[in-house]
Every structure is written in structure tokens, then in C-alpha cells.
PDB file of C-alpha atoms in Angstrom:
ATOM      1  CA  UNK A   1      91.788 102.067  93.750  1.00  0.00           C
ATOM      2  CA  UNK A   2      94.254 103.770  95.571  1.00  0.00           C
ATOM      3  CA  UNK A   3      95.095 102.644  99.336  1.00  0.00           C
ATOM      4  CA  UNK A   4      95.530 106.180 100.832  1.00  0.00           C
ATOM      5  CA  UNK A   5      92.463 107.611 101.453  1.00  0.00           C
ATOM      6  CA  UNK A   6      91.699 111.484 101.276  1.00  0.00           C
ATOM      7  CA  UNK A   7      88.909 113.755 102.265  1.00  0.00           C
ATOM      8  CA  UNK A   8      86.889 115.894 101.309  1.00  0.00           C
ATOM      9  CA  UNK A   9      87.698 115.550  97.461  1.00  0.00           C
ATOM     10  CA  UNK A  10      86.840 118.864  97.158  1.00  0.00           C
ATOM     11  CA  UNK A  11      87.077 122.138  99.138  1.00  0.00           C
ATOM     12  CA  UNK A  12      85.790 125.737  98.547  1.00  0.00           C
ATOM     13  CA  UNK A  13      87.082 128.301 101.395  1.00  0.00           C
ATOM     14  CA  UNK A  14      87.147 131.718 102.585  1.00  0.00           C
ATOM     15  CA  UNK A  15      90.235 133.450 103.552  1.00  0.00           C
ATOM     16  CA  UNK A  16      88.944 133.818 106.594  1.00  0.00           C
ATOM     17  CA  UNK A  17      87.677 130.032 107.422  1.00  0.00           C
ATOM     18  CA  UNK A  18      89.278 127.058 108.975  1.00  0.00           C
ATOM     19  CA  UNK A  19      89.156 123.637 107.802  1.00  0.00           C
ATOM     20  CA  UNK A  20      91.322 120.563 107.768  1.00  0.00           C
ATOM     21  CA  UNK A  21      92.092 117.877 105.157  1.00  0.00           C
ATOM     22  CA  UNK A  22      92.617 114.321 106.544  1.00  0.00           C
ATOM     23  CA  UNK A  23      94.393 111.574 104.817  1.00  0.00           C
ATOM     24  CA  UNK A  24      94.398 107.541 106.167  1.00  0.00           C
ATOM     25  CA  UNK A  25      96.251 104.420 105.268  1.00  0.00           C
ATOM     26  CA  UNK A  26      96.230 101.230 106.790  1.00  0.00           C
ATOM     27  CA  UNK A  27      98.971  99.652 104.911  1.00  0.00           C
ATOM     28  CA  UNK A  28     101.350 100.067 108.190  1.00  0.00           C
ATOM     29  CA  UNK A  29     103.723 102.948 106.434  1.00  0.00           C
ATOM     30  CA  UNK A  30     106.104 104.674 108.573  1.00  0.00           C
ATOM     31  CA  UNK A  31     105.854 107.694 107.057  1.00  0.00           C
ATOM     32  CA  UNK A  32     103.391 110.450 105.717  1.00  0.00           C
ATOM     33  CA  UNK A  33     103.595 112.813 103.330  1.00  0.00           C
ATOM     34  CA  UNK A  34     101.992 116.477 102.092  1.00  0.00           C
ATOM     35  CA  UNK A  35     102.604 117.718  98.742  1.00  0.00           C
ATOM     36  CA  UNK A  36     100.973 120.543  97.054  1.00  0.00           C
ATOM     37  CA  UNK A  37     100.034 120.443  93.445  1.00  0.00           C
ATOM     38  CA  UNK A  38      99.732 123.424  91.064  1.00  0.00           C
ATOM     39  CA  UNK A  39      97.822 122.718  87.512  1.00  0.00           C
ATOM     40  CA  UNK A  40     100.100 121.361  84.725  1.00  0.00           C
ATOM     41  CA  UNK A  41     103.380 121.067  87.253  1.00  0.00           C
ATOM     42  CA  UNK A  42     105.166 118.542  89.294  1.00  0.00           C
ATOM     43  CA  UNK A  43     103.700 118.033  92.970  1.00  0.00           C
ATOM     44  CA  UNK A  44     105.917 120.022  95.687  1.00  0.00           C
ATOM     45  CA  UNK A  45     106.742 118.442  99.223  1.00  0.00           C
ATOM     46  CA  UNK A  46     105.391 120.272 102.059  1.00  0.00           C
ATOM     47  CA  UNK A  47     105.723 118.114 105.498  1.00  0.00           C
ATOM     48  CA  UNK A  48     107.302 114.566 106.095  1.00  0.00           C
ATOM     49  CA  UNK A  49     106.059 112.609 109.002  1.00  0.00           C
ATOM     50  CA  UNK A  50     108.355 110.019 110.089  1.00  0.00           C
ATOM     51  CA  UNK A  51     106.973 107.779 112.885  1.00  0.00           C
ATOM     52  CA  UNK A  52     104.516 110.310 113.747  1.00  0.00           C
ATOM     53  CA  UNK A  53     106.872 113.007 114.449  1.00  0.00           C
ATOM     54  CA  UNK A  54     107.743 115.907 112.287  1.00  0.00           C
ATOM     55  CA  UNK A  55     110.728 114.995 110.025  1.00  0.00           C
ATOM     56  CA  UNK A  56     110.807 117.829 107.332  1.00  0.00           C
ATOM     57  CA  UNK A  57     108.931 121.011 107.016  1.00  0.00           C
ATOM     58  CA  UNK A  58     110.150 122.987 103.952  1.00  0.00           C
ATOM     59  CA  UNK A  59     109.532 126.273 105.104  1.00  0.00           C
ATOM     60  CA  UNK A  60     105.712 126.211 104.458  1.00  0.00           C
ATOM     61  CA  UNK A  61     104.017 129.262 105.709  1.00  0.00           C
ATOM     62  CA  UNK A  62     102.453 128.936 109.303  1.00  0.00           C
ATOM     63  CA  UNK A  63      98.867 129.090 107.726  1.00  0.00           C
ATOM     64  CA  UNK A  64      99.402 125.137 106.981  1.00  0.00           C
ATOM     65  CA  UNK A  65      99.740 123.380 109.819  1.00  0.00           C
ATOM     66  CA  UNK A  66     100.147 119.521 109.940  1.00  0.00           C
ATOM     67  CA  UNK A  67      99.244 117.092 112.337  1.00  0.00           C
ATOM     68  CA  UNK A  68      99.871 113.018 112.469  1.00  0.00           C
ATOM     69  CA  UNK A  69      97.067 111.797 115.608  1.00  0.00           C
ATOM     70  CA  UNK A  70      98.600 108.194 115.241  1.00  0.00           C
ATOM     71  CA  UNK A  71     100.499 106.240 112.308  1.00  0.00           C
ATOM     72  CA  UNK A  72      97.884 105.711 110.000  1.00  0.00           C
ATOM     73  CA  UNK A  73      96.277 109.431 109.780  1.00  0.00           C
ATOM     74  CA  UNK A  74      97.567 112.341 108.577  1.00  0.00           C
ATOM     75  CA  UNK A  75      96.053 116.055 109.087  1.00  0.00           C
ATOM     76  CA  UNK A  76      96.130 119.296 107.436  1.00  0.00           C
ATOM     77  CA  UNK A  77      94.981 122.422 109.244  1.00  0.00           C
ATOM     78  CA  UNK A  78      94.111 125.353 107.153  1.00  0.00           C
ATOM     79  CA  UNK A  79      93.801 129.161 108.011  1.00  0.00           C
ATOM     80  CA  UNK A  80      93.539 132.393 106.652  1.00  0.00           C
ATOM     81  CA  UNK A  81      94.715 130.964 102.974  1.00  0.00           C
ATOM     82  CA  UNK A  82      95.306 132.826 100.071  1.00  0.00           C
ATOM     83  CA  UNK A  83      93.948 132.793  96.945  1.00  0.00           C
ATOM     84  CA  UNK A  84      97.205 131.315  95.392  1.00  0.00           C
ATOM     85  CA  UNK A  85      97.119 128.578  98.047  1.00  0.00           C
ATOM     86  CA  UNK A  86      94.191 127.369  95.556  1.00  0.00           C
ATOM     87  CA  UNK A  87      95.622 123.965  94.564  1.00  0.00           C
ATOM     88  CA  UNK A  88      95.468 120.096  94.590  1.00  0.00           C
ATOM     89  CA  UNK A  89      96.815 118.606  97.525  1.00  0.00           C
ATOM     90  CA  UNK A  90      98.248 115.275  97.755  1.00  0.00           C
ATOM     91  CA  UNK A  91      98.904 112.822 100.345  1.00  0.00           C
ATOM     92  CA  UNK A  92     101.461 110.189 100.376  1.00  0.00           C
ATOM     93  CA  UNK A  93     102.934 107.433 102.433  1.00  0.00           C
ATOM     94  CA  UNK A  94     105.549 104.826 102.175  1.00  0.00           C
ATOM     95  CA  UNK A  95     107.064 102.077 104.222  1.00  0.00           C
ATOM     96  CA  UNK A  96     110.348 103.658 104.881  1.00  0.00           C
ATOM     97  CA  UNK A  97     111.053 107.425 106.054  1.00  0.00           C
ATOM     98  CA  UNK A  98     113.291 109.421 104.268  1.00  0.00           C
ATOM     99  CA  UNK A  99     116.418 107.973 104.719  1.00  0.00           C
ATOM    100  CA  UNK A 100     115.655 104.658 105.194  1.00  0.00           C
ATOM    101  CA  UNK A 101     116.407 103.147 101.809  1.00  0.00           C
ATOM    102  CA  UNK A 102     113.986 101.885  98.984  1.00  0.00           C
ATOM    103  CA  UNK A 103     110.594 104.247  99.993  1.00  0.00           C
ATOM    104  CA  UNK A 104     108.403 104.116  97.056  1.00  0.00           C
ATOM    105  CA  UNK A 105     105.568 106.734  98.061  1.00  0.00           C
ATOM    106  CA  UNK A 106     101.941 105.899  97.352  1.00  0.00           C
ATOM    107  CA  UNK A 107      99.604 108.642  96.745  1.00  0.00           C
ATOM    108  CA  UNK A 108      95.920 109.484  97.098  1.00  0.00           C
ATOM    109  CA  UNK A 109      93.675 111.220  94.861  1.00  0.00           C
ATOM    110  CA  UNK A 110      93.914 114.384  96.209  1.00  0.00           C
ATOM    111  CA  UNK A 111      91.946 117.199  97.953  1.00  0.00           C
ATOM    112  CA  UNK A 112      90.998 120.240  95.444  1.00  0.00           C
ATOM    113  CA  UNK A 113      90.968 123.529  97.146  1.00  0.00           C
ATOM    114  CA  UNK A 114      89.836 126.358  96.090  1.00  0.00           C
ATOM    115  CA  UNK A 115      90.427 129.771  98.212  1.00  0.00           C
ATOM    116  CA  UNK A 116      87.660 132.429  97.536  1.00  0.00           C
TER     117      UNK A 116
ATOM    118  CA  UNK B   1     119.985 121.296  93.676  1.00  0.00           C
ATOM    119  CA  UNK B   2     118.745 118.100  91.673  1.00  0.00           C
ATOM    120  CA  UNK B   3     117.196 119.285  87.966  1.00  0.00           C
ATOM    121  CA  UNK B   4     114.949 116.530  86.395  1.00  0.00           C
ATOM    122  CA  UNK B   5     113.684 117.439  82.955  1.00  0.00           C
ATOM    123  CA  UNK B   6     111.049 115.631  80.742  1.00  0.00           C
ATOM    124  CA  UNK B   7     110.162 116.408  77.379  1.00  0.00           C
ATOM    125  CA  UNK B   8     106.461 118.310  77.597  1.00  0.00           C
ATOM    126  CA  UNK B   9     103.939 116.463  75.368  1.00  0.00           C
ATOM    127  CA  UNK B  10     104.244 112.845  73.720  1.00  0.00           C
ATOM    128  CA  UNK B  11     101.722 112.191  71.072  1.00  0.00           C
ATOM    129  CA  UNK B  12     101.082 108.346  69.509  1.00  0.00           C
ATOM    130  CA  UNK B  13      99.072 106.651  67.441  1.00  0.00           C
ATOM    131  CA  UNK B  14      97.232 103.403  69.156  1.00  0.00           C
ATOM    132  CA  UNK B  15      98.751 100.470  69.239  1.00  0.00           C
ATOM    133  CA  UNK B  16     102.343 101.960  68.967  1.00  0.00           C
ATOM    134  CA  UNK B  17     105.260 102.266  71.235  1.00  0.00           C
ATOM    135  CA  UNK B  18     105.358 105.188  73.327  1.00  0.00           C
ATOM    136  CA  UNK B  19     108.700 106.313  75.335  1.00  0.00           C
ATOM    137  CA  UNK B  20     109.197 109.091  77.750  1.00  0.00           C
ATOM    138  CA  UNK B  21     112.833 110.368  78.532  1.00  0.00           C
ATOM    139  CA  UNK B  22     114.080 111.900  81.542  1.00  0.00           C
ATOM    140  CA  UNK B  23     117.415 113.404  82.358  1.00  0.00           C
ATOM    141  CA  UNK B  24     118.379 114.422  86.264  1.00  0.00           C
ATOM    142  CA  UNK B  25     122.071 115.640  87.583  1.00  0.00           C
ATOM    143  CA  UNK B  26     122.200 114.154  90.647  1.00  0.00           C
ATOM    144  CA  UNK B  27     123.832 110.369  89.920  1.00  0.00           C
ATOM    145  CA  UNK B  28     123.424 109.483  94.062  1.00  0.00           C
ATOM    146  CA  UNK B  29     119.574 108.000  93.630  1.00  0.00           C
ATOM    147  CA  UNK B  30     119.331 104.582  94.872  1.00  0.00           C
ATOM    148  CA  UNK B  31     116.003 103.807  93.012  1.00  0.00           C
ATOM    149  CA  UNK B  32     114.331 106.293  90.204  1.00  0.00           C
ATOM    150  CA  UNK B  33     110.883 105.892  89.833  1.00  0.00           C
ATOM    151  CA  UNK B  34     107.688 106.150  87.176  1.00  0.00           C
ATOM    152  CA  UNK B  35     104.573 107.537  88.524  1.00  0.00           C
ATOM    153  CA  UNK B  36     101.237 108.031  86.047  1.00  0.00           C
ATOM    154  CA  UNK B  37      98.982 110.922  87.162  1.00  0.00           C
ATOM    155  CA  UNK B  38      95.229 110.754  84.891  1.00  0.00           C
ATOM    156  CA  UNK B  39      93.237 113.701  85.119  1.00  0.00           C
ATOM    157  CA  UNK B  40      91.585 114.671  88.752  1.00  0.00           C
ATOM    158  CA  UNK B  41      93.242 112.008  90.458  1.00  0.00           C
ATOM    159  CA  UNK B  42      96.607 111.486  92.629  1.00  0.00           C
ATOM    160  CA  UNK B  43     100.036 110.025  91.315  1.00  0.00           C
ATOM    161  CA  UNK B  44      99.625 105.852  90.512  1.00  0.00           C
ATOM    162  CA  UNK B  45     103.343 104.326  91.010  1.00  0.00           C
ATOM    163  CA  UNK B  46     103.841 102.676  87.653  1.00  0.00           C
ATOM    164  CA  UNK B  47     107.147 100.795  88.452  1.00  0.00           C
ATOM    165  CA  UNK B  48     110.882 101.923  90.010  1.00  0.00           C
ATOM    166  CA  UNK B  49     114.132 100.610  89.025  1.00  0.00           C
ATOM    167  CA  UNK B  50     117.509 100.157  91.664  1.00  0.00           C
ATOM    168  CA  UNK B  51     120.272 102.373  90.306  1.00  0.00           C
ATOM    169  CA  UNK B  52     122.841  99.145  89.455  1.00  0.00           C
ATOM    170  CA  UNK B  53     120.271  97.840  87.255  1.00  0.00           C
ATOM    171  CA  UNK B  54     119.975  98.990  83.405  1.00  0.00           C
ATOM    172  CA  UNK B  55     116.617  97.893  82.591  1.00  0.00           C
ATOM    173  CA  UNK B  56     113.644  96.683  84.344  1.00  0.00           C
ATOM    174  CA  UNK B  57     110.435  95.120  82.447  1.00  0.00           C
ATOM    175  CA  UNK B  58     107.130  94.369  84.002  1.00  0.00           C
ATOM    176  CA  UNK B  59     104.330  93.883  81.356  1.00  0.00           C
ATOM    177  CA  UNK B  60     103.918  96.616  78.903  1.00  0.00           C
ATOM    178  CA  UNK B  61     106.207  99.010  80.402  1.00  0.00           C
ATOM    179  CA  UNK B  62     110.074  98.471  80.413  1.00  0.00           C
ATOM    180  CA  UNK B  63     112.415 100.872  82.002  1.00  0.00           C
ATOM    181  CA  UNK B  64     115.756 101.553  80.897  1.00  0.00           C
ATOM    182  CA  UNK B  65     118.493 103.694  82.977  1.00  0.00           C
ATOM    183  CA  UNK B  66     121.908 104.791  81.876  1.00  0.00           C
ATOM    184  CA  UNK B  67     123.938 106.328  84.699  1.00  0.00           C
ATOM    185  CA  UNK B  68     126.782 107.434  82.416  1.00  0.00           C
ATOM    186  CA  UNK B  69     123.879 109.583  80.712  1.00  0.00           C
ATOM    187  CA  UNK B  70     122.188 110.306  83.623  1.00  0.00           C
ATOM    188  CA  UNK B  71     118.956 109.095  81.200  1.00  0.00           C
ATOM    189  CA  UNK B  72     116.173 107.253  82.423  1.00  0.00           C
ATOM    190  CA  UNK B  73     113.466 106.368  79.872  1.00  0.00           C
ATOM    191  CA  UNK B  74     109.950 104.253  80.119  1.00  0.00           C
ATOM    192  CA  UNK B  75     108.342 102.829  76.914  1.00  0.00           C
ATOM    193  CA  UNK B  76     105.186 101.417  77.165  1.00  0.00           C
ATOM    194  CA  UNK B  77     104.333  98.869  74.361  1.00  0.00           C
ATOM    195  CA  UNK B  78     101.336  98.614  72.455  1.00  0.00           C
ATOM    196  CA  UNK B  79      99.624 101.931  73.990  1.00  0.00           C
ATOM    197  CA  UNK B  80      95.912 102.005  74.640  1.00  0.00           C
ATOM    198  CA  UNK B  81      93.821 105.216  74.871  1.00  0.00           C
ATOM    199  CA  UNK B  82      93.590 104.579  78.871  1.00  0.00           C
ATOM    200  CA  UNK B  83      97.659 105.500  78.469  1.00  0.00           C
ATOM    201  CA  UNK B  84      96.499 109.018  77.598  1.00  0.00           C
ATOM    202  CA  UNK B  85      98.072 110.592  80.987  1.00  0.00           C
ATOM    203  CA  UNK B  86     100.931 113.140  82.453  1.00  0.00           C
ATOM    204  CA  UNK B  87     104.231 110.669  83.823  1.00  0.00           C
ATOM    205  CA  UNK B  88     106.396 111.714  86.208  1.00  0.00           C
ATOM    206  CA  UNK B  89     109.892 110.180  86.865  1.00  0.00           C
ATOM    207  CA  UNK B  90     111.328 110.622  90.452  1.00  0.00           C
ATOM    208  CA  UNK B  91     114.803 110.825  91.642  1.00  0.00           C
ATOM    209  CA  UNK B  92     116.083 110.266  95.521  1.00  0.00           C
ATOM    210  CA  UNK B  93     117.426 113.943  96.888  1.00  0.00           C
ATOM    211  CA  UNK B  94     119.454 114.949  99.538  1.00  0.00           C
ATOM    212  CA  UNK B  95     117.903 112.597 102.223  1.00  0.00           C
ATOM    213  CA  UNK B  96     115.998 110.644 100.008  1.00  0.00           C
ATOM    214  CA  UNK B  97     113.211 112.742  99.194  1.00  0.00           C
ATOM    215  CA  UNK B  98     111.426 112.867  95.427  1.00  0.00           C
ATOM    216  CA  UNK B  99     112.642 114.794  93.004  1.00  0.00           C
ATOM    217  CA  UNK B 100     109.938 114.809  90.537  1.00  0.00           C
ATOM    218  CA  UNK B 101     110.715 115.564  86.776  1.00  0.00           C
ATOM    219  CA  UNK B 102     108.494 117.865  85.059  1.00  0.00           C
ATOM    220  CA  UNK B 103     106.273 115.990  83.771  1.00  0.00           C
ATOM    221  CA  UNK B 104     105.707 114.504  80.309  1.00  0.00           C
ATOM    222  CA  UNK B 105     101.787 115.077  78.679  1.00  0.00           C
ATOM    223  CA  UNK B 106     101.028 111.476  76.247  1.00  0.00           C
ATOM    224  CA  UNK B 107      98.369 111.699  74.543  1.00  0.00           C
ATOM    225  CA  UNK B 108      97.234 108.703  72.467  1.00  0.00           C
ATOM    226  CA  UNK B 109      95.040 109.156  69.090  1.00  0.00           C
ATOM    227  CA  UNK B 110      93.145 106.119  67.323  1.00  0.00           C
TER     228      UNK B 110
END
């Protein structure tokens, strides 16, 4: 069982809809992470949270926007995706931020979106 | 940048050794890491190993680095069908993000 919790497990979209994924863990991590996962490759980083602020943002397009309410949940807005958007998308978190020495990252299962 | 390779696909019998390689360029990783991703599900941290270490054993799995080589390898004893999995190893970047290798298929036959 994994201790960072996703939802929905599954997602089906428009290009034209909004929705959000949301990712929780109660394991008192520092930081939060969003990678995006295309089939049969390596996950990519998207955002870094670090003490609920925005650490890193590696120049995802504007249609993602993140959001960190309060240390233990993470948020992903979503609008007007594209097709190739269609992936799985992981959350992380781990004790340390970046930086901040041994940070072993602990994922969840995942969100799997599909854009229509 | 940082490259981490794997070798694609892995294939064992039961009951065998299995070991997965990795190679990366970037020596400055203070801890290199084994992740285990099974099908529809997220990454599962398998185990991690500090950089002045050489090998690191917990169980069935047993991690060996070599900095000179820039090699970091992870056999898993005695592999069971519930092995059957992609592995990713993971290297600290620039500011300590992952780095994560390409990813190494093993699939495990009776």
C-alpha cells in the first residue's frame, strides 16, 4: 500500500473541460512532487513544492497549473489539454526538498488521463 | 545534462539471480536509488545506497555501486514471478532532483 494517496485513478477529458487531480500524504514530507509518465518511459518532473511554495516549475505549459492548499495536499489543475497530454501522472513526496540532502521520494499510484 | 542508461529487457528463469545495470555521467549524487514500477501502479522505492558506500544488502536485493565506473547494479536473489516488473535507478541532479534511468523490463518465466 502506498502512503501517498491519488485521485481519481482514472480520468477521461475533453479538450475543452476542467478538472483537477489531488494527491495527499500524511507522513509530514516537506515537499511535493508532479511527474508525468508516458507508456514504456521514465517519469518526467513537472512542479516541486517545497514547504508549500513553488520551488521548480520546468517550463510546463500554462494549461497545468499546480496548487499545494497546505503541506499534506497537492493539486493539479487541468485545462484545455491536448491529446498528447494523455498520460499517467504521478505524485511524489519526500521528507527533504530538493536540496536538502538524502530525499528519497515516495510515489502514488498514479492518475490515468486520457484527453479526448 | 545527467544521462542514465539501463539495459531494456531482463529475462530469468525462477528461482535464479536477476541483475539490472545502470550507468549515469554525473559522479556528484549523494545517494542513487532503486525504484520497482508493476503494471498500472506508481514507482515502489526498493532500496538507495549513499555514494561512499560500495554495496548495500537488504534481503533479496543487494546493491552494488562503483564510482570509478560510474556503474550501479541491483541483483535480486532467488527471483519470484511477483519480480516480473520495469526498475528504475535514480541519480541526484543539479539541485538534487531524480534523474531516472530508462528503465529496465524483467520478466521472470517458470
Amino acid at each position: 500500500d502506498t502512503e501517498v494517496t491519488q485521485t481519481p485513478k482514472h480520468l477521461v477529458m475533453g479538450m475543452t473541460n476542467k478538472k483537477s487531480l489531488k494527491c495527499e500524504q500524511h507522513m509530514g514530507h516537506r515537499a511535493m512532487y508532479w511527474y508525468k509518465q508516458k507508456a514504456k518511459k521514465p517519469p518526467e518532473l513537472m512542479f516541486v513544492y517545497s514547504y508549500e511554495k513553488l520551488s521548480i516549475n520546468e517550463s510546463v505549459p500554462s494549461r497545468f497549473s499546480p496548487e499545494c492548499p497546505n503541506s499534506s495536499l497537492l493539486n493539479l489543475h487541468l485545462h484545455a489539454l491536448q491529446p498528447e497530454d494523455s498520460a499517467l501522472y504521478l505524485c511524489a513526496s519526500s521528507h527533504n526538498p530538493p536540496g536538502g540532502g538524502n530525499q528519497p521520494q515516495h510515489f502514488g499510484d498514479g492518475t490515468r488521463l486520457s484527453i479526448l | 545534462g545527467e544521462d542514465v542508461e539501463q539495459s531494456l529487457f531482463l529475462s530469468v528463469r525462477e528461482g535464479d539471480s536477476s541483475v539490472i545495470n545502470c550507468t549515469y555521467t554525473d559522479s556528484s549524487s549523494t545517494y542513487l536509488y532503486w525504484y520497482k514500477q508493476e503494471p498500472g501502479a506508481g514507482l515502489q522505492l526498493l532500496t538507495y545506497i549513499f555514494s561512499n558506500m560500495d554495496m548495500k544488502q537488504d534481503q533479496r536485493l543487494t546493491v552494488l555501486l562503483n564510482k570509478k565506473d560510474k556503474h550501479l547494479s541491483l541483483r535480486i536473489a532467488d527471483t519470484q514471478t511477483g519480480d516480473s516488473a520495469i526498475y528504475f535507478c535514480a541519480v541526484e541532479g543539479g539541485t538534487d532532483k531524480l534523474i531516472f534511468g530508462t528503465g529496465t523490463r524483467l520478466q521472470v518465466f517458470p
